Short mmCIF file of N, CA, C and O in Angstrom, two decimals:
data_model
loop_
_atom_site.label_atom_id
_atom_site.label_comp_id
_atom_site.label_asym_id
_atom_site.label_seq_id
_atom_site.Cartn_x
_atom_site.Cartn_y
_atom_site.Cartn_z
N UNK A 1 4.47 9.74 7.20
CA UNK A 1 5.52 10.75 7.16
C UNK A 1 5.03 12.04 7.79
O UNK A 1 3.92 12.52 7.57
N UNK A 2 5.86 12.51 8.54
CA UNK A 2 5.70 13.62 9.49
C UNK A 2 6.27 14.70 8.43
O UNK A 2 7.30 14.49 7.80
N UNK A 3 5.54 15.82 8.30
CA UNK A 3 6.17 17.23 7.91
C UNK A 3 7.36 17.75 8.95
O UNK A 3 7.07 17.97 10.13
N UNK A 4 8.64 17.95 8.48
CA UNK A 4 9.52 18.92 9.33
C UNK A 4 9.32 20.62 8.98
O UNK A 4 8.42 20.97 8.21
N UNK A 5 10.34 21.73 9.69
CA UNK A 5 9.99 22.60 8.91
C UNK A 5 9.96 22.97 7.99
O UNK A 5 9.32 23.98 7.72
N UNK A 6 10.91 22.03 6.80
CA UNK A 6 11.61 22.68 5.72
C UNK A 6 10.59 22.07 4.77
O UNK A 6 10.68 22.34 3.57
N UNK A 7 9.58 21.21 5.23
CA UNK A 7 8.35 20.54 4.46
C UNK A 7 6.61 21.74 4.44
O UNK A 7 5.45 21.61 4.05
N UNK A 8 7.61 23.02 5.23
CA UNK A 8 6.01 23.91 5.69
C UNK A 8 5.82 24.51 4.57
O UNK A 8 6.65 25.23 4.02
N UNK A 9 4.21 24.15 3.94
CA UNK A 9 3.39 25.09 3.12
C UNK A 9 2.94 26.38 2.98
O UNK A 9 1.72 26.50 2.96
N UNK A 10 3.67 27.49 2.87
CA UNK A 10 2.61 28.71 3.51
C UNK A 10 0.96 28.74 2.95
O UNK A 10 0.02 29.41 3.37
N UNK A 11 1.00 27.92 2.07
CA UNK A 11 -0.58 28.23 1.41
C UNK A 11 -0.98 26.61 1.33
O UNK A 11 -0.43 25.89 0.50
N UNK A 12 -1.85 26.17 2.15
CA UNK A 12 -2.40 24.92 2.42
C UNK A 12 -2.86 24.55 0.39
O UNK A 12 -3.34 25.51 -0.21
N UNK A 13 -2.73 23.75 -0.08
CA UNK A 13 -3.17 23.24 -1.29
C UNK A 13 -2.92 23.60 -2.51
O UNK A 13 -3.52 23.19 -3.50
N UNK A 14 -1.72 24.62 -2.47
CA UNK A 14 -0.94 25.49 -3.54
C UNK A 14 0.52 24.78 -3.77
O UNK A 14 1.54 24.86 -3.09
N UNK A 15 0.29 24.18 -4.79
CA UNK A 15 0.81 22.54 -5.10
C UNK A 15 2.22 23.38 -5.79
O UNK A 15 3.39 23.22 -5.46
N UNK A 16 1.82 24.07 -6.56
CA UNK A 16 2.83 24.59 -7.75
C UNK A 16 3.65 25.66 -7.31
O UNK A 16 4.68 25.99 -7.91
N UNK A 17 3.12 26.36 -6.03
CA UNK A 17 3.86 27.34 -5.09
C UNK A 17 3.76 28.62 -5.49
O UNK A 17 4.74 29.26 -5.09
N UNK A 18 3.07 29.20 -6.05
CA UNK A 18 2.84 30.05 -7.07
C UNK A 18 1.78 31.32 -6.20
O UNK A 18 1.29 32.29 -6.77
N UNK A 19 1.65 31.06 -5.02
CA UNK A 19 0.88 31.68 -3.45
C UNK A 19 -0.54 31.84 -4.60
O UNK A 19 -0.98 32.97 -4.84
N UNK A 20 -0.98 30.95 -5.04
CA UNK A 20 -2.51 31.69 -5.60
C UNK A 20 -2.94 30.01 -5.92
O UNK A 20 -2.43 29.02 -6.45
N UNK A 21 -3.77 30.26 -5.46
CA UNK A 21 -4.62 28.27 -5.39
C UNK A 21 -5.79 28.01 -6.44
O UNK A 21 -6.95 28.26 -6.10
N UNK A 22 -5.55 27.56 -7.60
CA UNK A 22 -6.09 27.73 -8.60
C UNK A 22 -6.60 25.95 -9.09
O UNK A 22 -6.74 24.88 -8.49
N UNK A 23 -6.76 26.50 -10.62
CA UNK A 23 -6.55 25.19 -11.48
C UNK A 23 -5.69 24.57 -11.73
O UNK A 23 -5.91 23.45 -12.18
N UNK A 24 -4.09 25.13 -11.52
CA UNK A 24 -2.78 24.31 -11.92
C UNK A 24 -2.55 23.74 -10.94
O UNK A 24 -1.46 23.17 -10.98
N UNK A 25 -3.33 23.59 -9.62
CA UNK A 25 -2.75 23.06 -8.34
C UNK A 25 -3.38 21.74 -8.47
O UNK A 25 -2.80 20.80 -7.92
N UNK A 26 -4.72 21.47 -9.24
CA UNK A 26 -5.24 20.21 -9.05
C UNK A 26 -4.59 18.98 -9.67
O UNK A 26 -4.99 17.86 -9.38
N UNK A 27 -3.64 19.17 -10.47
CA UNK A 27 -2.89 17.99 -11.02
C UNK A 27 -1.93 17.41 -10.06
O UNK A 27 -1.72 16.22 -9.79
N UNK A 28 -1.34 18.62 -9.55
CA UNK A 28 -0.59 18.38 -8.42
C UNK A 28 -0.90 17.79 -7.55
O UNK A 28 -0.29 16.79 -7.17
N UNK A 29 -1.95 18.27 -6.98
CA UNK A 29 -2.87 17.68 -5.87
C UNK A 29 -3.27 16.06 -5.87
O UNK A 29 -3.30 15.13 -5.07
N UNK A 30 -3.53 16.28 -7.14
CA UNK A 30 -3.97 14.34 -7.00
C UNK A 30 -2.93 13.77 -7.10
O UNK A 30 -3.06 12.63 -6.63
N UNK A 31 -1.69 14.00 -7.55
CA UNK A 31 -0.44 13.49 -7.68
C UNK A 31 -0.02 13.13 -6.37
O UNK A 31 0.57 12.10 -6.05
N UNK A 32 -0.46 14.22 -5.53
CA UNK A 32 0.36 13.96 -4.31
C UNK A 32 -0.53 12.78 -3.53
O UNK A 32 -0.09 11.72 -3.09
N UNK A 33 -1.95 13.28 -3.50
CA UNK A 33 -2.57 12.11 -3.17
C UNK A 33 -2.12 10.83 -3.46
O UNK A 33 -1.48 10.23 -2.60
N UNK A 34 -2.34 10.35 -4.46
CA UNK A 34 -2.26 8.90 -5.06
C UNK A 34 -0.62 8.75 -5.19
O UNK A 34 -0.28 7.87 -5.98
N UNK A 35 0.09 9.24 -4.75
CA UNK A 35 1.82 8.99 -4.84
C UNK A 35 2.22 9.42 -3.36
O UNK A 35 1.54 9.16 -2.36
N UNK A 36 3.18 9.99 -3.36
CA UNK A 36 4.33 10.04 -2.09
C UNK A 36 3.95 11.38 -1.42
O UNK A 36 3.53 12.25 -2.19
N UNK A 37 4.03 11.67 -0.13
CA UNK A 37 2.98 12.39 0.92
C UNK A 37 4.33 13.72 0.36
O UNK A 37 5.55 13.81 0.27
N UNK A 38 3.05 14.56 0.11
CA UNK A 38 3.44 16.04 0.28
C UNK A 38 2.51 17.12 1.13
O UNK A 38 1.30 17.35 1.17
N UNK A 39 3.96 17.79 1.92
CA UNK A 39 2.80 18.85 2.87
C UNK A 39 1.78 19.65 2.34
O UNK A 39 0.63 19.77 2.78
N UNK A 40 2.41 20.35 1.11
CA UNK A 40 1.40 21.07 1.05
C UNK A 40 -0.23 20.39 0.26
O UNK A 40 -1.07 21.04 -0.36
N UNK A 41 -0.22 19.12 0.54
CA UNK A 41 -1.74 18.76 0.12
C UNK A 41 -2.09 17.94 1.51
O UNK A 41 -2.95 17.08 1.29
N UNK A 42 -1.65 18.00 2.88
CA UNK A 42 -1.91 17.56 3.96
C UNK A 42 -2.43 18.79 4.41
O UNK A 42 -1.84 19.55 5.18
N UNK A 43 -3.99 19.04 3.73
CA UNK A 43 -4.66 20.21 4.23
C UNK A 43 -5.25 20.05 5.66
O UNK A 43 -5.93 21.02 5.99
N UNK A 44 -5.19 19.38 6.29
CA UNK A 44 -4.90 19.31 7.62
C UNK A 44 -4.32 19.04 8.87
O UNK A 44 -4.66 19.09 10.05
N UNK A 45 -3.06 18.63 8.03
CA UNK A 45 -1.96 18.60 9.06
C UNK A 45 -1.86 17.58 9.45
O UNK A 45 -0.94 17.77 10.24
N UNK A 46 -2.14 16.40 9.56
CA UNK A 46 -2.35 15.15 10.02
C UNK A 46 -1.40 13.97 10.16
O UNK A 46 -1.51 12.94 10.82
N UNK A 47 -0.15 14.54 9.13
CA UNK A 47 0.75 13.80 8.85
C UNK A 47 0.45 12.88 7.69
O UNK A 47 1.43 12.19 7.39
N UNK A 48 -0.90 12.63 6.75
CA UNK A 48 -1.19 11.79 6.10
C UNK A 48 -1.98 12.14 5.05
O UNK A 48 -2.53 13.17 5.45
N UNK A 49 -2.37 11.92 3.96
CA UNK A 49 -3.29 12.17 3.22
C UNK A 49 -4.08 11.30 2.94
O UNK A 49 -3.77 10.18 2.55
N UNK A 50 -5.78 11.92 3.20
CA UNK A 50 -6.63 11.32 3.40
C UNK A 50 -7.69 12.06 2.95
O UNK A 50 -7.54 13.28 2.91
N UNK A 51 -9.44 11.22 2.35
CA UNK A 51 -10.14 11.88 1.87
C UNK A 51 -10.51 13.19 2.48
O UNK A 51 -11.00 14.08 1.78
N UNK A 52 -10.24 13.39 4.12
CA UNK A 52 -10.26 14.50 4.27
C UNK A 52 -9.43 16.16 3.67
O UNK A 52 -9.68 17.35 3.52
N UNK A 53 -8.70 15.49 3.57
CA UNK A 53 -7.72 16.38 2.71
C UNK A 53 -8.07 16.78 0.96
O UNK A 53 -7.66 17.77 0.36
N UNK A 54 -8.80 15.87 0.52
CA UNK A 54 -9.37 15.79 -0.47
C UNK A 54 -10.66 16.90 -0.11
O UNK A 54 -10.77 18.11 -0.29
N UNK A 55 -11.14 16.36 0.20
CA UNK A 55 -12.54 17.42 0.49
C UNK A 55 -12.20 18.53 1.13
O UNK A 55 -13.03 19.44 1.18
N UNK A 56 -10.94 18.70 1.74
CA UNK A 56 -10.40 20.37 2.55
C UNK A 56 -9.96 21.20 1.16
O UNK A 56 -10.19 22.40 0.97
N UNK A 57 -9.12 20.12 0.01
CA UNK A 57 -9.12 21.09 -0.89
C UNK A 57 -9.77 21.27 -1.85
O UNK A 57 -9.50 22.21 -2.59
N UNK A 58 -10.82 20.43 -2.10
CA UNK A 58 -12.20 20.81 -3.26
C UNK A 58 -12.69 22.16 -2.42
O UNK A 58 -12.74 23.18 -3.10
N UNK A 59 -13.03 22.25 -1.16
CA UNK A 59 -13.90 23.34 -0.93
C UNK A 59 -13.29 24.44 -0.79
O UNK A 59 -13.99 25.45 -0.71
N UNK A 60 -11.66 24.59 -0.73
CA UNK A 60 -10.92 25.51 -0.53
C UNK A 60 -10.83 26.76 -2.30
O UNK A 60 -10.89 27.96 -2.55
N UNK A 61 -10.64 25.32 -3.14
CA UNK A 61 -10.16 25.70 -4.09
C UNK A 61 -11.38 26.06 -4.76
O UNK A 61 -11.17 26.75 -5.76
N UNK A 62 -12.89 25.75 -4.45
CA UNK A 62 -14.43 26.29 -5.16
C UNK A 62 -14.63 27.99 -4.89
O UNK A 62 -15.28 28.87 -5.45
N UNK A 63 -13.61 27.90 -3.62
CA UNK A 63 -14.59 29.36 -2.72
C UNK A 63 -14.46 30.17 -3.78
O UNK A 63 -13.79 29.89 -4.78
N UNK A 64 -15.25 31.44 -3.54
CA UNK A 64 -14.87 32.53 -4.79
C UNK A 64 -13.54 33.03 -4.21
O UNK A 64 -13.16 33.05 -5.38
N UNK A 65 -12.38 33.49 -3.47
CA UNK A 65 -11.58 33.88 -3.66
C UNK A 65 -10.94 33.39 -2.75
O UNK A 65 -10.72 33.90 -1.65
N UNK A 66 -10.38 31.80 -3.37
CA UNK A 66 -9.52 31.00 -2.23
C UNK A 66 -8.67 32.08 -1.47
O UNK A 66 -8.21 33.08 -2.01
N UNK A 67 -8.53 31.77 -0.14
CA UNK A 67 -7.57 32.17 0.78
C UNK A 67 -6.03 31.60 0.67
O UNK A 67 -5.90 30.42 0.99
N UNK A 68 -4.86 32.30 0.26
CA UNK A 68 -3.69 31.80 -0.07
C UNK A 68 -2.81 33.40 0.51
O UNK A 68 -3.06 34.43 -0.11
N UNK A 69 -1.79 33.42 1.72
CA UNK A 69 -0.89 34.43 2.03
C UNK A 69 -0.06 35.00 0.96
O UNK A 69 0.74 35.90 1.22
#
């Protein structure tokens, strides 16, 4: 599944939409993984979710002050 626009994330891995990428995003996150493709955990755009995406958002979400617009 291809993202259209109305599928765009402004904050790559901010599951709950809440623009701040925390601890409530990781439930989400694996949800989306292991179930039905959502953009905002296609932390790289790929059209797919994949361990890369997994590891884009463990290291996103460790930094000391994730980056989220």
């Amino acid at each position: 599944n291809i993202p259209d626009e109305c599928d765009i994330c402004p904050c790559k891995g901010d599951m709950n939409a809440d623009y701040s990428l925390n601890g409530r995003d990781i439930k989400l996150f694996v949800q989306a993984v292991t179930g039905a493709y959502v953009a905002c955990a296609d932390m790289n755009n790929s059209g797919g979710l994949t361990i890369a995406d997994v590891n884009a958002f463990v290291t996103k979400i460790l930094a000391p002050n994730p980056p989220c617009p």
